[in-house]
Amino acid sequence: MLLHLSSSSSSTSLPSSTVLDPLFLYIDEHQNEFVQRLREWVAVKSDSNDHTLWGEIHKILNMTANRIQEMGGQVEFADIGTQKLSNGESVALPPVLLAQFERDPNKPTLCIYGHVDVQPAKKEDGWSTDPYSLTEINGNLYGRGATDNKGPVLAWLHALETYKASKQEVPVNLKFVIEGMEEVGSDGLDELTRQRNESFFSDVDYIVISDNVWVSKRPALTYGTRGSSYFFVEVEGPKLDLHSGVFGGSVHEPMTDVITLLGSLLDHTGKILVPGIYESVAPLTEEERKLYKDIHFDMEEMKNNIGVKSFLQDNKEEILMSRWRYPSLSIHGIEGAFSDPGSKTVIPRRVIGKFSLRQVPNMDPAVVERQVKEHLQEVFAKQKSPNNLKVMATVGAKPWVANLNNPEYIAGRKAVKVVFGVEPELIREGSTIPIANNFQEVTGKRVMMLPIGGHDDGEHSQNEKISRYNFIQGTKLFVAFFYELSKLQKDQ
Amino acid sequence: MLLHLSSSSSSTSLPSSTVLDPLFLYIDEHQNEFVQRLREWVAVKSDSNDHTLWGEIHKILNMTANRIQEMGGQVEFADIGTQKLSNGESVALPPVLLAQFERDPNKPTLCIYGHVDVQPAKKEDGWSTDPYSLTEINGNLYGRGATDNKGPVLAWLHALETYKASKQEVPVNLKFVIEGMEEVGSDGLDELTRQRNESFFSDVDYIVISDNVWVSKRPALTYGTRGSSYFFVEVEGPKLDLHSGVFGGSVHEPMTDVITLLGSLLDHTGKILVPGIYESVAPLTEEERKLYKDIHFDMEEMKNNIGVKSFLQDNKEEILMSRWRYPSLSIHGIEGAFSDPGSKTVIPRRVIGKFSLRQVPNMDPAVVERQVKEHLQEVFAKQKSPNNLKVMATVGAKPWVANLNNPEYIAGRKAVKVVFGVEPELIREGSTIPIANNFQEVTGKRVMMLPIGGHDDGEHSQNEKISRYNFIQGTKLFVAFFYELSKLQKDQ
């Protein structure tokens, strides 16, 4: 991982300010138009969770396509098949929008991924404003999709518009992959990527994703995400639920087994007790350790935000590492047991404990699955229970990590410096964003995550927002990123 | 506990067959009328869970009262106050029916408790027949309330009718306490018992309850029930649910704490690990141990019925003792955790583990509560968790045990012998029947449980039934019980 970034770029081209200053001026002067366009986009209720609203997804995809076509791009609505609804009916999935512009072989080709569907939102869920009516309060633009992910998608389009309107040559070849099913698991996208790997993706140099947020008030580049496996530990006993008064004390209760199994997974420090689980975790290098020093993470502020008295670790670096670069295990609940308010005295016949294990490089989900299953089977054997144990796992996604020495990260760092005047924080995501790893695995292309959303944007929550500052400076960041990426190529 | 029952009753009165045979004949000859009356009672949808059906409870209470009045009894509908519904509305509870007959100071006074409300039942829950239309198939009378508890209440009334119709003097003074809210917790009954302790209950010698079932195909007398306390272990952490990807590994998760707490309660043999919990359990005497030998409990049949491969104990005596005379602990579930199907990756902010502890003589619920709380607090302290622990307990009921030497049990054993030709099984209930202990605690009177329902009657289940055999022989049992109780008194 590179840490020393040459600060003098010995370019033969014009000084960056000559190129970028007029572009930035254009953005500042047109910011109200950009916000207005975001307002129009937010007004489209493209909630992918509700298939009766998929018409709205078609609408926003068309709006996106029109904008791209107006700027000279070619668009294709790629069919990704159908989905079976719970009533048995099959419905066509909203297509994925693939777009490209005339290609200059001397420029690097950047493929931008984004999505225009949103999470559900209703005023009565606790929104202070109408979620589908973008509302500016104290410099923040509140509305569903403002930061996730309509704002960033628009910022990319506005960055392109800025070059075009300013009669400046766009310094990179651009492609777009814009989908409408991200919030429900990106149905069909992986398959489409595979299908188009030899065509659409073949001349792509970089794939960039702007679908996450910073970790503090400072801009950030994201170079890693954790993977995830979800485990179901099912213990089945009697053929019917039993009365705990009548049978309590005489039968092996499935709940006792499941509680023991779940209780064997981790200790009070959060350490995972599954033998071998830490074996393939990438060792922490001195270089990587230093990365964590520079991150502005306010432990006290975070404690207040989430309302905890302490973390499992007692300093910033260890907290961040435990979230980003070490595996973790969380127990989520038990299906089949009594979960309502009140005091039912049932012995449930069949219960399913549920937990997930976040994985990091270089853990292999298949090995993890085997280790967890063996561990649980061993613990269960000691229970001498006549009940049946079944352990099932689903792999959500593999962990992903990028090399910070890659040109896209160097360009990103330079662009951040130009726009914000500071070095970006180099961060990871503790959560799982399958798209980054999926693109990288299928296409073999370099993938980067370049967020412009603020750390307090509240994706998926009530009162989602993007600040006007982040939306407009983010547009500048993308403009500068195009420039730095192409300059880097020329400099090489 | 007495085990040697004098088999020769040196009575100066008539031989029992002289008295009882004509009565038994009357019962046999009128059995179809008795079944028809049960059919009329079952047709009344007196489901106390549904307050819109409380009119039906009034109806069946009136039917009961009319029957008693026809036989010369005096009835009173005792007001037991109101209940607040979830919508805030207050509704008057169905009254408790108190009834008595002219009193002869030379006869023992027996107070019969029963209830005429039922559990909910719908054909579509899986009933083979209409639950409110008594249907006879292969000698079984299927219908909601057939065994719990309309059948037994009617059997008492029919026993009285038998004496009256046969122009024989009823050998005991009878009182009745018939309620309509048993299935929802006998609201107000305890308070009413307290209020009438110096009046209605003052001249009562024995209280008899016929609201449980046998444990095998053989008749039984029940001399004990377990008590129960319900525990809520609440752990509260962050002020909002957290994303396990973002925060997993850095925060003390309430679920980890609760799983550890629940996991500390019992070992894989079912032994409760709370220190001191077994200290006050009444020691097992050799005499008591012998009681278990005579009980017809078919381990293999029970295994098949409930679908388990084995019990925690490997012989009949120990299985029954673990269900009846030793405490047990069952973990029922967790409120606040993820309990639906699927794979949500939430870190719940607040979870409540729920378990109950069945208590036996001479455990004191207050001591048990203290022991459990101290144990959980100690385990939690070792977790070094910054989360908040709250342990709450509700005492359902105290355990109850009767002395088998008491006259009512001796009379019961004789009556069983007369009607069924065998010694009754002397059994307990593992489950908690608060009514027995409550009556005993408040009134100080001798309480007895005298079941006539079969072990496979399926109280609270689909296809609840009582067999015609049990219903009719049960009526004879009650007739004989009146006789034996009075004879015992005369003999003394």
Coordinates of N, CA and C in Angstrom, one line a residue, chain B residues 405-489:
Chain B
N405 N -52.9 -38.3 53.3 CA -53.6 -38.9 54.4 C -54.9 -38.2 54.8
N406 N -55.1 -37.0 54.1 CA -56.3 -36.3 54.4 C -57.5 -37.1 54.0
P407 N -58.7 -36.8 54.7 CA -59.9 -37.6 54.4 C -60.4 -37.5 53.0
E408 N -60.2 -36.3 52.4 CA -60.7 -36.2 51.0 C -59.9 -37.1 50.0
Y409 N -58.7 -37.4 50.3 CA -57.9 -38.3 49.4 C -58.3 -39.7 49.7
I410 N -58.5 -40.0 51.0 CA -58.9 -41.4 51.3 C -60.2 -41.7 50.7
A411 N -61.1 -40.7 50.8 CA -62.5 -40.9 50.2 C -62.3 -41.0 48.7
G412 N -61.5 -40.2 48.1 CA -61.2 -40.3 46.6 C -60.7 -41.6 46.2
R413 N -59.8 -42.2 47.0 CA -59.2 -43.5 46.6 C -60.2 -44.6 46.7
K414 N -61.1 -44.5 47.7 CA -62.1 -45.5 47.9 C -63.1 -45.4 46.7
A415 N -63.5 -44.2 46.4 CA -64.5 -44.0 45.3 C -63.9 -44.5 44.0
V416 N -62.7 -44.3 43.7 CA -62.1 -44.8 42.5 C -62.1 -46.3 42.5
K417 N -61.8 -46.9 43.7 CA -61.8 -48.3 43.8 C -63.2 -48.9 43.5
V418 N -64.2 -48.2 44.0 CA -65.6 -48.7 43.9 C -66.0 -48.6 42.4
V419 N -65.7 -47.5 41.7 CA -66.2 -47.3 40.4 C -65.3 -48.0 39.3
F420 N -64.0 -47.9 39.5 CA -63.1 -48.5 38.4 C -62.5 -49.8 38.8
G421 N -62.6 -50.2 40.1 CA -62.1 -51.5 40.5 C -60.6 -51.5 40.6
V422 N -59.9 -50.4 40.6 CA -58.5 -50.3 40.7 C -58.1 -49.2 41.7
E423 N -56.9 -49.2 42.2 CA -56.4 -48.1 43.0 C -56.1 -47.0 42.0
P424 N -56.4 -45.8 42.5 CA -56.0 -44.6 41.6 C -54.5 -44.4 41.6
E425 N -54.0 -43.9 40.5 CA -52.6 -43.4 40.4 C -52.5 -42.1 41.2
L426 N -51.5 -42.0 42.0 CA -51.4 -40.8 42.8 C -50.3 -39.9 42.1
I427 N -50.9 -38.9 41.5 CA -50.0 -38.1 40.6 C -49.9 -36.6 41.0
R428 N -49.0 -36.0 40.3 CA -48.9 -34.5 40.5 C -49.0 -33.9 39.1
E429 N -49.1 -32.6 39.0 CA -49.1 -31.9 37.7 C -47.7 -31.1 37.7
G430 N -47.0 -31.2 36.6 CA -45.8 -30.4 36.4 C -46.2 -29.0 36.2
S431 N -47.3 -28.8 35.6 CA -47.7 -27.4 35.2 C -48.3 -26.7 36.5
T432 N -48.6 -25.5 36.3 CA -49.0 -24.6 37.4 C -50.5 -24.4 37.3
I433 N -51.2 -24.8 38.4 CA -52.6 -24.6 38.4 C -52.9 -23.7 39.7
P434 N -52.8 -22.4 39.5 CA -52.8 -21.5 40.6 C -54.0 -21.7 41.6
I435 N -55.1 -22.1 41.0 CA -56.3 -22.2 41.8 C -56.2 -23.0 43.0
A436 N -55.5 -24.1 42.9 CA -55.4 -25.1 44.1 C -54.7 -24.4 45.2
N437 N -53.5 -23.8 44.9 CA -52.7 -23.2 45.9 C -53.4 -21.9 46.5
N438 N -54.1 -21.2 45.5 CA -54.7 -19.9 46.0 C -55.9 -20.2 46.9
F439 N -56.7 -21.2 46.6 CA -57.8 -21.6 47.5 C -57.2 -22.0 48.9
Q440 N -56.2 -22.8 48.8 CA -55.6 -23.3 50.1 C -55.0 -22.2 50.9
E441 N -54.3 -21.3 50.2 CA -53.6 -20.2 51.0 C -54.6 -19.3 51.6
V442 N -55.7 -18.9 50.8 CA -56.6 -17.9 51.3 C -57.6 -18.5 52.3
T443 N -58.1 -19.7 52.0 CA -59.2 -20.2 52.9 C -58.6 -21.1 54.0
G444 N -57.4 -21.7 53.8 CA -56.9 -22.6 54.8 C -57.6 -24.0 54.7
K445 N -58.5 -24.1 53.8 CA -59.3 -25.4 53.7 C -58.5 -26.4 52.9
R446 N -58.9 -27.7 53.1 CA -58.2 -28.8 52.4 C -58.7 -28.8 50.9
V447 N -57.7 -28.8 50.0 CA -58.0 -28.8 48.6 C -57.6 -30.1 48.0
M448 N -58.4 -30.5 47.0 CA -58.1 -31.8 46.3 C -58.4 -31.6 44.8
M449 N -57.5 -32.3 44.1 CA -57.8 -32.3 42.6 C -58.2 -33.7 42.2
L450 N -59.4 -33.8 41.7 CA -60.0 -35.1 41.4 C -60.4 -35.2 39.9
P451 N -59.4 -35.5 39.0 CA -59.7 -35.5 37.6 C -60.5 -36.6 37.1
I452 N -61.3 -36.3 36.1 CA -62.0 -37.4 35.4 C -61.6 -37.5 33.9
G453 N -60.9 -36.5 33.4 CA -60.5 -36.4 32.0 C -59.4 -37.4 31.7
G454 N -59.4 -37.9 30.4 CA -58.4 -38.9 30.0 C -57.1 -38.2 29.7
H455 N -56.0 -39.0 29.7 CA -54.6 -38.4 29.5 C -54.5 -37.9 28.0
D456 N -55.4 -38.3 27.1 CA -55.2 -37.9 25.7 C -56.4 -37.0 25.3
D457 N -56.9 -36.3 26.2 CA -58.1 -35.5 25.9 C -57.8 -34.2 25.1
G458 N -56.5 -33.8 25.2 CA -56.1 -32.6 24.4 C -56.8 -31.3 24.8
E459 N -56.7 -31.0 26.1 CA -57.2 -29.7 26.6 C -56.4 -28.6 25.8
H460 N -57.0 -27.6 25.4 CA -56.4 -26.4 24.7 C -56.0 -26.7 23.3
S461 N -56.1 -28.0 22.9 CA -55.7 -28.3 21.5 C -56.9 -28.4 20.6
Q462 N -56.5 -28.7 19.3 CA -57.5 -29.1 18.4 C -58.1 -30.4 18.8
N463 N -59.3 -30.7 18.4 CA -60.0 -32.0 18.7 C -60.0 -32.4 20.2
E464 N -60.2 -31.4 21.0 CA -60.4 -31.7 22.4 C -61.6 -32.6 22.6
K465 N -61.5 -33.5 23.5 CA -62.6 -34.5 23.7 C -62.7 -34.9 25.1
I466 N -63.8 -35.6 25.5 CA -63.8 -36.4 26.7 C -64.4 -37.7 26.2
S467 N -64.0 -38.8 26.7 CA -64.7 -40.1 26.3 C -66.0 -40.2 27.0
R468 N -66.9 -40.9 26.3 CA -68.2 -41.2 27.0 C -67.9 -41.9 28.3
Y469 N -67.0 -42.9 28.2 CA -66.6 -43.7 29.4 C -66.2 -42.8 30.5
N470 N -65.3 -41.9 30.3 CA -64.8 -41.0 31.4 C -65.9 -40.1 31.9
F471 N -66.7 -39.6 31.0 CA -67.8 -38.7 31.4 C -68.8 -39.4 32.3
I472 N -69.2 -40.6 31.9 CA -70.2 -41.3 32.6 C -69.6 -41.9 33.9
Q473 N -68.4 -42.6 33.7 CA -67.8 -43.2 34.9 C -67.4 -42.1 35.9
G474 N -67.0 -40.9 35.3 CA -66.6 -39.8 36.2 C -67.8 -39.3 37.0
T475 N -69.0 -39.3 36.4 CA -70.2 -39.0 37.2 C -70.4 -40.0 38.3
K476 N -70.2 -41.2 38.0 CA -70.3 -42.2 39.1 C -69.3 -42.0 40.2
L477 N -68.1 -41.6 39.7 CA -67.0 -41.4 40.7 C -67.4 -40.3 41.6
F478 N -68.0 -39.2 41.1 CA -68.4 -38.1 42.0 C -69.5 -38.6 43.0
V479 N -70.5 -39.3 42.4 CA -71.5 -39.9 43.3 C -70.9 -40.7 44.4
A480 N -69.9 -41.5 44.1 CA -69.3 -42.4 45.1 C -68.4 -41.5 46.0
F481 N -67.8 -40.5 45.5 CA -67.0 -39.6 46.3 C -67.8 -38.9 47.4
F482 N -69.0 -38.4 47.1 CA -69.9 -37.8 48.1 C -70.2 -38.9 49.2
Y483 N -70.4 -40.0 48.8 CA -70.8 -41.1 49.7 C -69.6 -41.5 50.6
E484 N -68.4 -41.7 50.0 CA -67.3 -42.1 50.8 C -66.8 -41.0 51.7
L485 N -67.0 -39.7 51.3 CA -66.5 -38.6 52.1 C -67.4 -38.6 53.4
S486 N -68.7 -38.7 53.2 CA -69.6 -38.7 54.3 C -69.4 -39.9 55.2
K487 N -69.2 -41.0 54.6 CA -69.0 -42.2 55.4 C -67.8 -42.2 56.2
L488 N -66.8 -41.6 55.7 CA -65.5 -41.4 56.4 C -65.7 -40.6 57.6
Q489 N -66.5 -39.5 57.4 CA -66.8 -38.7 58.6 C -67.6 -39.4 59.6

